[in-house]
Amino acid sequence: MDRHKIPRTKELEFGGVLGAACLLILLPATVFVLLLTCGTEQASLLNFPLPLPTLRSLWNPQDFVLVLAWVALQALLYMLPLGKVTEGTVLRDKSRLTYRINGIHAMWITALLVGVSMAAGLRLSYVYDHLLQLAFSASVLAFGLSILLYLKALIAPGTALAPGGNSGNPIYDFFIGHELNPRIGTFDLKFFCELRPGLLGWALINMGMLVKETELRGNPSLAMILVNAFQLLYVVDAFWNEEAVLTTMDIVHEGFGFMLAFGDLAWVPFLYSLQSYFLVTHPQKLSLPIAGGIILLNGLGYSVFRSANSQKNTFRRNPADPKVAGLKTIPTATGRRLLVSGWWGFVRHPNYLGDLVMAFAWSLPCGISHILPYFYVLYFTLLLIHREARDEHQCLRKYGLAWQEYCRRVPYRIFPYLY
C-alpha cells in the first residue's frame, strides 16, 4: 500500500451527507433570494412571497456566453508568462507544486481592456440590467465545473485526494471536493478560481452598478463611490499579495468541489457586490463627517488585516527576517514555531478581526434603515467563526500541547475580551 495515499475521511463537516445535500440547494437559493429581494422597493426579507422569475427568464444564452468568455479571458491571462513562478507548501508525498504568480498583471490588463471597451461604447450598466441572468449562468457553470472536477477525481491517484473530501460518499465528496489540487497540465484549477474570475468579477459588477447609478441620476453618489473604493482596495490587495493564498486553508487543506467552485464563481461576485446593487435602487445621502468616519473605520480594519497577514507571511517565509525576528514564539513538535506576540499575541485570528471591521465599513454607506446590505458582515461573521473553529481543530491535531499553550497565552479567538 502507498504510504502517501489519503485515508478515508472520518470526520464529516457541515452536517455530514445530509448537510452537504441541503447546501447544494440552499447556497444557490440564497444568492437568488437576496438578489431578488434587493431589487424590490422594500428590500425586505420579510416580504414574502417574492416575485419569482421563470426559468426561461433566468436562462439567457448570450449571458452564459459572456460568463464563459470572462472566465476564458482570465484563464488566458493566467497562462501568460508574466510574474514569477513559486512553490506551494509541502504535500503529503513531500513534493511541492509550482504556481505562476501573475494575478496583479491580469488585473491591470483586465482594467485596461475594460477601459478601452467602455471608451469604444461598451455599456457596463448591462451588468445591472442582466444581473439575475448572469448569476444564473455563473451558477450553471459552477455546477458543470463541479461535476467535471468530481469525475476527474475518480481517476486521480489516491495520493492526490483531499484529506477532508475522501469519505466515499459521492454527495459529500462532490460538495467538499474529492481532489486536493486538480490540474490540467500545469493549469491549477483551484488556484485559478480562488481569485481570478470571482474577485475581478466582483470589482467589475461594482463598477457596473456605479455606471448604472450615473445613468439614472447624472453622477454617482458618495455612498456608491465609497463602496466601490473600499472593495476595490480589498481586491487589489488580494492580487498584490497573491502568493500568500498558497498558505491558506482553501489551498492547503480543502478539496476543490462544489463548495469552492460555487463560492468562487457565483457567491463571491454576486453577493459580495450586494451593497452596490442595493444603492442603485435605494440611494443614500452621506454627510462628509459620516463619510469621513466610515473611511477611518475601513482604514483601521484594513490596517489590522494587512499588517497581521504580512506579519504571519513574513514569519512563515523567513523567521529570521528583522521585521519578525524579535517576536516571541512557541516551539512545536513539528519543528515549526507559533507566533505568540505582535498581532498574533493580541487575538488568535487578528486577520479575521480586520476583515470583519472592513465588512462593517462596507455596509455603513447603505444606511441603517435596511438589514439587507448588512448580509455580508453577518454572513462573514458566521463564516469566520466557523472557519476559526475548523482552524483550531486542525492546529490542535497538528501541534498538540504547543497549541494548547498558545491558547492559554492568547485566550481570545477573534474579538478581544469577547470571543
Short mmCIF file of C-alpha atoms in Angstrom, two decimals:
data_model
loop_
_atom_site.label_atom_id
_atom_site.label_comp_id
_atom_site.label_asym_id
_atom_site.label_seq_id
_atom_site.Cartn_x
_atom_site.Cartn_y
_atom_site.Cartn_z
CA MET A 1 0.00 0.00 0.00
CA ASP A 2 1.23 3.53 -0.86
CA ARG A 3 2.05 5.17 2.47
CA HIS A 4 1.18 8.57 0.97
CA LYS A 5 -2.34 7.51 -0.01
CA ILE A 6 -5.02 9.68 1.60
CA PRO A 7 -7.05 7.71 4.20
CA ARG A 8 -10.82 7.75 4.29
CA THR A 9 -12.33 10.90 5.80
CA LYS A 10 -13.79 10.01 9.18
CA GLU A 11 -14.94 13.40 10.48
CA LEU A 12 -17.61 14.89 8.20
CA GLU A 13 -18.28 18.62 8.38
CA PHE A 14 -21.26 20.84 7.51
CA GLY A 15 -23.74 18.33 8.93
CA GLY A 16 -22.35 15.37 7.01
CA VAL A 17 -24.02 13.97 3.90
CA LEU A 18 -27.43 15.47 4.69
CA GLY A 19 -25.92 18.90 5.34
CA ALA A 20 -23.92 18.79 2.11
CA ALA A 21 -27.02 17.76 0.14
CA CYS A 22 -29.01 20.64 1.64
CA LEU A 23 -26.25 23.18 0.94
CA LEU A 24 -26.21 22.17 -2.73
CA ILE A 25 -29.69 23.69 -2.85
CA LEU A 26 -29.51 26.35 -0.15
CA LEU A 27 -26.40 28.15 -1.41
CA PRO A 28 -27.78 28.93 -4.90
CA ALA A 29 -31.22 29.66 -3.39
CA THR A 30 -29.64 32.20 -1.03
CA VAL A 31 -27.98 34.02 -3.91
CA PHE A 32 -31.23 34.42 -5.82
CA VAL A 33 -33.41 35.24 -2.81
CA LEU A 34 -31.06 38.05 -1.82
CA LEU A 35 -30.71 39.41 -5.35
CA LEU A 36 -34.47 39.29 -5.92
CA THR A 37 -35.14 40.96 -2.57
CA CYS A 38 -32.55 43.66 -3.21
CA GLY A 39 -34.31 44.53 -6.46
CA THR A 40 -37.66 45.20 -4.76
CA GLU A 41 -38.75 48.60 -3.48
CA GLN A 42 -38.91 47.49 0.17
CA ALA A 43 -35.72 45.39 0.01
CA SER A 44 -37.03 43.42 2.98
CA LEU A 45 -36.58 39.71 3.59
CA LEU A 46 -39.92 39.76 5.44
CA ASN A 47 -41.86 40.46 2.25
CA PHE A 48 -42.95 37.03 1.05
CA PRO A 49 -43.69 35.63 -1.38
CA LEU A 50 -41.08 37.12 -3.66
CA PRO A 51 -41.93 37.66 -7.34
CA LEU A 52 -40.18 34.53 -8.60
CA PRO A 53 -38.80 34.67 -12.14
CA THR A 54 -39.40 31.84 -14.57
CA LEU A 55 -36.56 29.55 -15.57
CA ARG A 56 -36.88 30.86 -19.12
CA SER A 57 -36.33 34.44 -17.94
CA LEU A 58 -33.22 33.42 -15.99
CA TRP A 59 -31.60 31.48 -18.79
CA ASN A 60 -30.07 33.73 -21.44
CA PRO A 61 -27.59 32.04 -23.82
CA GLN A 62 -25.92 35.39 -24.50
CA ASP A 63 -25.26 35.93 -20.82
CA PHE A 64 -23.92 32.39 -20.45
CA VAL A 65 -21.51 33.07 -23.31
CA LEU A 66 -20.45 36.31 -21.61
CA VAL A 67 -19.69 34.43 -18.37
CA LEU A 68 -17.75 31.77 -20.30
CA ALA A 69 -15.85 34.50 -22.17
CA TRP A 70 -14.99 36.22 -18.88
CA VAL A 71 -13.62 33.01 -17.36
CA ALA A 72 -11.78 32.19 -20.61
CA LEU A 73 -10.17 35.66 -20.63
CA GLN A 74 -8.96 35.22 -17.07
CA ALA A 75 -7.68 31.72 -17.89
CA LEU A 76 -5.73 33.14 -20.83
CA LEU A 77 -4.21 35.86 -18.65
CA TYR A 78 -3.37 33.23 -16.01
CA MET A 79 -1.30 31.33 -18.60
CA LEU A 80 0.70 34.35 -19.75
CA PRO A 81 4.43 34.05 -18.95
CA LEU A 82 4.35 37.07 -16.65
CA GLY A 83 5.25 37.37 -12.98
CA LYS A 84 7.23 34.80 -11.05
CA VAL A 85 6.91 31.08 -10.51
CA THR A 86 6.90 29.93 -6.89
CA GLU A 87 6.42 26.71 -4.96
CA GLY A 88 3.46 25.84 -2.78
CA THR A 89 3.54 24.13 0.60
CA VAL A 90 4.93 20.63 1.02
CA LEU A 91 2.37 17.97 0.06
CA ARG A 92 1.78 14.64 1.76
CA ASP A 93 4.29 12.90 -0.54
CA LYS A 94 6.90 15.62 0.26
CA SER A 95 6.64 17.16 -3.20
CA ARG A 96 5.76 20.78 -4.00
CA LEU A 97 3.61 22.14 -6.81
CA THR A 98 4.68 25.24 -8.72
CA TYR A 99 2.41 28.23 -9.29
CA ARG A 100 2.70 31.26 -11.54
CA ILE A 101 2.03 34.44 -9.60
CA ASN A 102 0.78 36.95 -12.16
CA GLY A 103 -2.60 37.99 -10.75
CA ILE A 104 -1.63 41.65 -10.47
CA HIS A 105 -0.68 41.64 -14.16
CA ALA A 106 -4.02 40.04 -15.04
CA MET A 107 -5.83 42.71 -13.01
CA TRP A 108 -4.14 45.61 -14.79
CA ILE A 109 -4.63 44.04 -18.23
CA THR A 110 -8.31 43.43 -17.42
CA ALA A 111 -8.71 47.04 -16.25
CA LEU A 112 -7.12 48.26 -19.48
CA LEU A 113 -9.38 46.07 -21.62
CA VAL A 114 -12.49 47.22 -19.75
CA GLY A 115 -11.44 50.87 -20.05
CA VAL A 116 -10.80 50.59 -23.79
CA SER A 117 -14.09 48.75 -24.28
CA MET A 118 -16.02 51.44 -22.40
CA ALA A 119 -14.34 54.14 -24.50
CA ALA A 120 -15.44 52.19 -27.58
CA GLY A 121 -19.06 52.16 -26.41
CA LEU A 122 -19.38 49.21 -24.02
CA ARG A 123 -22.41 49.80 -21.79
CA LEU A 124 -21.24 48.45 -18.45
CA SER A 125 -24.66 49.04 -16.88
CA TYR A 126 -25.68 45.89 -18.79
CA VAL A 127 -24.36 44.08 -15.71
CA TYR A 128 -27.09 45.65 -13.57
CA ASP A 129 -29.82 45.04 -16.14
CA HIS A 130 -28.90 41.34 -16.50
CA LEU A 131 -27.60 40.60 -13.01
CA LEU A 132 -30.00 37.72 -12.34
CA GLN A 133 -29.27 36.12 -15.71
CA LEU A 134 -25.52 36.47 -15.23
CA ALA A 135 -25.78 34.99 -11.71
CA PHE A 136 -27.80 32.07 -13.08
CA SER A 137 -25.21 31.47 -15.81
CA ALA A 138 -22.38 31.56 -13.26
CA SER A 139 -24.29 29.06 -11.11
CA VAL A 140 -24.78 26.71 -14.06
CA LEU A 141 -21.07 26.98 -14.85
CA ALA A 142 -20.18 26.23 -11.21
CA PHE A 143 -22.37 23.11 -11.20
CA GLY A 144 -20.88 21.97 -14.51
CA LEU A 145 -17.33 22.54 -13.32
CA SER A 146 -18.06 20.69 -10.08
CA ILE A 147 -19.30 17.64 -11.99
CA LEU A 148 -16.16 17.61 -14.14
CA LEU A 149 -13.97 18.00 -11.04
CA TYR A 150 -15.64 15.05 -9.33
CA LEU A 151 -15.34 12.83 -12.42
CA LYS A 152 -11.68 13.80 -12.76
CA ALA A 153 -11.08 12.98 -9.10
CA LEU A 154 -12.45 9.45 -9.60
CA ILE A 155 -9.49 8.61 -11.84
CA ALA A 156 -6.91 10.58 -9.84
CA PRO A 157 -4.30 8.64 -7.84
CA GLY A 158 -5.02 8.09 -4.14
CA THR A 159 -2.22 10.44 -3.15
CA ALA A 160 -3.92 13.34 -4.95
CA LEU A 161 -7.19 13.25 -2.99
CA ALA A 162 -8.22 15.81 -0.38
CA PRO A 163 -7.97 14.74 3.28
CA GLY A 164 -11.40 16.20 4.01
CA GLY A 165 -13.15 15.04 0.83
CA ASN A 166 -12.43 11.32 0.73
CA SER A 167 -15.43 9.98 2.65
CA GLY A 168 -16.54 7.54 -0.04
CA ASN A 169 -19.97 9.20 -0.22
CA PRO A 170 -20.40 10.83 -3.66
CA ILE A 171 -22.69 13.63 -2.44
CA TYR A 172 -20.38 14.70 0.37
CA ASP A 173 -17.20 14.38 -1.69
CA PHE A 174 -18.83 16.25 -4.61
CA PHE A 175 -19.67 19.12 -2.27
CA ILE A 176 -16.41 19.30 -0.30
CA GLY A 177 -14.10 18.43 -3.18
CA HIS A 178 -12.61 15.00 -3.79
CA GLU A 179 -9.25 16.02 -5.29
CA LEU A 180 -6.93 18.43 -3.48
CA ASN A 181 -5.13 20.14 -6.37
CA PRO A 182 -6.85 19.26 -9.68
CA ARG A 183 -4.73 20.30 -12.64
CA ILE A 184 -4.86 20.14 -16.40
CA GLY A 185 -1.18 20.00 -17.24
CA THR A 186 0.31 22.87 -15.23
CA PHE A 187 -3.02 24.76 -15.07
CA ASP A 188 -4.13 24.61 -11.44
CA LEU A 189 -7.93 24.83 -11.46
CA LYS A 190 -8.36 25.61 -7.76
CA PHE A 191 -5.68 28.29 -7.57
CA PHE A 192 -7.05 29.90 -10.73
CA CYS A 193 -10.62 30.02 -9.44
CA GLU A 194 -9.62 31.17 -5.95
CA LEU A 195 -9.08 34.78 -7.06
CA ARG A 196 -9.26 35.38 -10.79
CA PRO A 197 -12.86 35.13 -12.11
CA GLY A 198 -14.62 35.90 -8.81
CA LEU A 199 -12.70 38.79 -7.28
CA LEU A 200 -12.21 40.60 -10.57
CA GLY A 201 -15.85 39.85 -11.40
CA TRP A 202 -16.85 41.39 -8.06
CA ALA A 203 -14.97 44.61 -8.91
CA LEU A 204 -16.47 44.65 -12.41
CA ILE A 205 -20.03 44.22 -11.09
CA ASN A 206 -19.46 47.07 -8.62
CA MET A 207 -18.28 49.27 -11.46
CA GLY A 208 -21.38 48.32 -13.46
CA MET A 209 -23.56 49.45 -10.54
CA LEU A 210 -21.70 52.76 -10.37
CA VAL A 211 -22.24 53.31 -14.09
CA LYS A 212 -25.93 52.43 -13.77
CA GLU A 213 -26.40 54.91 -10.93
CA THR A 214 -24.67 57.56 -13.02
CA GLU A 215 -27.08 56.87 -15.90
CA LEU A 216 -30.08 57.18 -13.57
CA ARG A 217 -29.03 60.24 -11.55
CA GLY A 218 -26.34 62.03 -13.52
CA ASN A 219 -23.47 61.22 -11.17
CA PRO A 220 -22.51 58.51 -8.69
CA SER A 221 -23.35 59.07 -5.04
CA LEU A 222 -20.71 59.39 -2.34
CA ALA A 223 -22.04 56.15 -0.82
CA MET A 224 -21.54 54.30 -4.11
CA ILE A 225 -18.04 55.73 -4.53
CA LEU A 226 -17.07 54.61 -1.01
CA VAL A 227 -18.37 51.06 -1.52
CA ASN A 228 -16.52 50.77 -4.83
CA ALA A 229 -13.31 52.24 -3.42
CA PHE A 230 -13.28 50.10 -0.25
CA GLN A 231 -13.94 46.86 -2.07
CA LEU A 232 -11.56 47.67 -4.92
CA LEU A 233 -8.81 48.21 -2.34
CA TYR A 234 -9.55 44.74 -0.97
CA VAL A 235 -9.38 43.18 -4.44
CA VAL A 236 -6.14 44.97 -5.34
CA ASP A 237 -4.65 43.89 -2.02
CA ALA A 238 -5.57 40.26 -2.72
CA PHE A 239 -3.77 40.30 -6.06
CA TRP A 240 -0.80 42.26 -4.77
CA ASN A 241 -0.35 39.59 -2.11
CA GLU A 242 -1.44 36.68 -4.30
CA GLU A 243 1.41 34.43 -3.21
CA ALA A 244 0.04 34.41 0.35
CA VAL A 245 -3.02 32.48 -0.92
CA LEU A 246 -0.78 29.41 -1.23
CA THR A 247 -0.67 29.05 2.56
CA THR A 248 -4.43 29.44 3.14
CA MET A 249 -6.75 26.67 4.26
CA ASP A 250 -8.52 26.66 0.88
CA ILE A 251 -5.33 25.75 -0.99
CA VAL A 252 -3.55 23.62 1.61
CA HIS A 253 -6.43 21.57 3.02
CA GLU A 254 -9.71 21.94 1.09
CA GLY A 255 -10.53 19.81 -1.91
CA PHE A 256 -11.85 21.56 -5.00
CA GLY A 257 -15.52 20.73 -5.33
CA PHE A 258 -18.87 22.48 -5.40
CA MET A 259 -18.27 24.42 -2.17
CA LEU A 260 -15.29 26.33 -3.52
CA ALA A 261 -16.34 26.33 -7.20
CA PHE A 262 -19.75 27.87 -6.48
CA GLY A 263 -18.23 30.21 -3.93
CA ASP A 264 -15.56 31.44 -6.34
CA LEU A 265 -17.72 31.76 -9.46
CA ALA A 266 -21.14 32.79 -8.12
CA TRP A 267 -21.30 33.56 -4.40
CA VAL A 268 -18.36 35.97 -4.22
CA PRO A 269 -19.02 38.17 -7.27
CA PHE A 270 -22.81 38.33 -6.97
CA LEU A 271 -23.30 38.55 -3.19
CA TYR A 272 -20.20 40.48 -2.19
CA SER A 273 -21.43 43.23 -4.54
CA LEU A 274 -24.83 43.37 -2.80
CA GLN A 275 -24.15 46.81 -1.28
CA SER A 276 -23.55 48.46 -4.64
CA TYR A 277 -26.60 46.69 -6.13
CA PHE A 278 -28.70 47.96 -3.22
CA LEU A 279 -27.53 51.54 -3.69
CA VAL A 280 -28.71 51.71 -7.32
CA THR A 281 -32.37 51.40 -6.32
CA HIS A 282 -32.08 52.64 -2.73
CA PRO A 283 -29.83 55.74 -2.89
CA GLN A 284 -28.34 57.06 0.34
CA LYS A 285 -27.05 60.53 1.17
CA LEU A 286 -23.94 60.72 3.30
CA SER A 287 -22.66 63.82 5.04
CA LEU A 288 -18.94 64.45 4.81
CA PRO A 289 -18.35 63.88 8.57
CA ILE A 290 -20.13 60.50 8.44
CA ALA A 291 -18.26 59.56 5.27
CA GLY A 292 -15.00 60.52 6.97
CA GLY A 293 -15.81 58.33 9.96
CA ILE A 294 -16.60 55.36 7.68
CA ILE A 295 -13.33 55.90 5.81
CA LEU A 296 -11.41 55.89 9.11
CA LEU A 297 -13.17 52.69 10.19
CA ASN A 298 -12.33 50.94 6.93
CA GLY A 299 -8.74 52.18 7.22
CA LEU A 300 -8.50 50.74 10.73
CA GLY A 301 -9.84 47.38 9.59
CA TYR A 302 -7.54 47.28 6.58
CA SER A 303 -4.53 48.20 8.72
CA VAL A 304 -5.20 45.33 11.14
CA PHE A 305 -5.96 42.90 8.29
CA ARG A 306 -2.91 43.72 6.20
CA SER A 307 -0.36 44.09 9.00
CA ALA A 308 -1.47 40.84 10.67
CA ASN A 309 -1.31 38.91 7.40
CA SER A 310 2.02 40.45 6.45
CA GLN A 311 3.45 39.57 9.87
CA LYS A 312 2.32 35.95 9.50
CA ASN A 313 3.52 35.59 5.91
CA THR A 314 6.91 37.17 6.64
CA PHE A 315 7.42 34.82 9.58
CA ARG A 316 6.47 31.79 7.50
CA ARG A 317 8.88 32.72 4.72
CA ASN A 318 11.82 33.71 6.93
CA PRO A 319 11.59 33.66 10.75
CA ALA A 320 14.96 35.43 10.86
CA ASP A 321 13.63 38.46 8.97
CA PRO A 322 14.36 41.60 11.05
CA LYS A 323 10.66 42.55 10.88
CA VAL A 324 9.66 39.47 12.89
CA ALA A 325 12.89 38.19 14.45
CA GLY A 326 12.12 39.88 17.78
CA LEU A 327 8.66 38.36 18.18
CA LYS A 328 8.06 35.73 20.86
CA THR A 329 7.34 32.19 19.69
CA ILE A 330 6.41 28.75 20.99
CA PRO A 331 8.31 25.71 19.64
CA THR A 332 6.26 22.75 18.34
CA ALA A 333 6.98 19.06 17.80
CA THR A 334 6.78 19.62 14.03
CA GLY A 335 9.83 21.90 14.05
CA ARG A 336 7.76 24.99 13.28
CA ARG A 337 7.21 27.78 15.78
CA LEU A 338 3.97 29.58 16.70
CA LEU A 339 3.90 33.36 16.93
CA VAL A 340 2.73 34.46 20.35
CA SER A 341 3.37 38.21 20.23
CA GLY A 342 2.68 41.06 17.83
CA TRP A 343 -0.78 40.86 16.28
CA TRP A 344 -0.83 37.09 16.90
CA GLY A 345 -0.42 37.67 20.62
CA PHE A 346 -3.41 40.05 20.63
CA VAL A 347 -6.00 37.54 19.40
CA ARG A 348 -5.56 34.17 17.71
CA HIS A 349 -7.01 35.35 14.39
CA PRO A 350 -6.31 39.11 14.07
CA ASN A 351 -6.68 38.97 10.29
CA TYR A 352 -10.30 37.85 10.77
CA LEU A 353 -10.87 40.78 13.13
CA GLY A 354 -9.62 43.24 10.49
CA ASP A 355 -11.74 41.53 7.85
CA LEU A 356 -14.89 41.98 9.92
CA VAL A 357 -14.21 45.64 10.71
CA MET A 358 -13.84 46.28 6.97
CA ALA A 359 -17.01 44.32 6.21
CA PHE A 360 -18.95 46.56 8.61
CA ALA A 361 -17.49 49.68 6.99
CA TRP A 362 -18.58 48.44 3.55
CA SER A 363 -22.20 48.19 4.71
CA LEU A 364 -22.45 51.52 6.55
CA PRO A 365 -22.71 53.67 3.36
CA CYS A 366 -26.04 51.89 2.74
CA GLY A 367 -27.56 53.47 5.84
CA ILE A 368 -29.21 51.74 8.78
CA SER A 369 -32.84 51.50 7.60
CA HIS A 370 -32.37 48.10 5.89
CA ILE A 371 -30.74 44.92 7.15
CA LEU A 372 -30.12 43.51 3.66
CA PRO A 373 -26.87 45.43 2.94
CA TYR A 374 -25.53 44.02 6.20
CA PHE A 375 -25.94 40.45 4.98
CA TYR A 376 -22.26 40.35 4.07
CA VAL A 377 -20.98 41.27 7.52
CA LEU A 378 -23.47 38.92 9.22
CA TYR A 379 -22.64 36.04 6.90
CA PHE A 380 -18.91 36.77 7.11
CA THR A 381 -19.02 36.75 10.92
CA LEU A 382 -20.63 33.29 10.91
CA LEU A 383 -18.23 32.10 8.19
CA LEU A 384 -15.12 33.25 10.04
CA ILE A 385 -16.29 31.86 13.38
CA HIS A 386 -16.91 28.53 11.66
CA ARG A 387 -13.58 28.70 9.82
CA GLU A 388 -11.81 29.66 13.03
CA ALA A 389 -13.27 26.57 14.73
CA ARG A 390 -12.00 24.41 11.86
CA ASP A 391 -8.59 26.10 12.07
CA GLU A 392 -8.43 25.44 15.80
CA HIS A 393 -9.28 21.77 15.29
CA GLN A 394 -6.60 21.38 12.62
CA CYS A 395 -3.98 23.20 14.68
CA LEU A 396 -4.73 21.20 17.83
CA ARG A 397 -4.33 17.98 15.88
CA LYS A 398 -1.12 19.22 14.25
CA TYR A 399 0.64 21.00 17.13
CA GLY A 400 -0.86 19.30 20.20
CA LEU A 401 0.47 20.64 23.50
CA ALA A 402 2.12 23.63 21.82
CA TRP A 403 -1.28 24.76 20.53
CA GLN A 404 -2.82 24.33 23.96
CA GLU A 405 -0.08 26.54 25.38
CA TYR A 406 -0.71 29.11 22.66
CA CYS A 407 -4.43 29.15 23.50
CA ARG A 408 -3.60 29.62 27.19
CA ARG A 409 -1.37 32.60 26.43
CA VAL A 410 -3.70 34.10 23.80
CA PRO A 411 -7.20 33.35 25.17
CA TYR A 412 -9.29 35.39 22.71
CA ARG A 413 -10.02 33.94 19.29
CA ILE A 414 -11.23 36.89 17.16
CA PHE A 415 -12.80 39.62 19.31
CA PRO A 416 -10.64 40.79 22.23
CA TYR A 417 -12.36 40.34 25.62
CA LEU A 418 -15.47 38.94 23.89
CA TYR A 419 -14.63 35.80 21.91
#
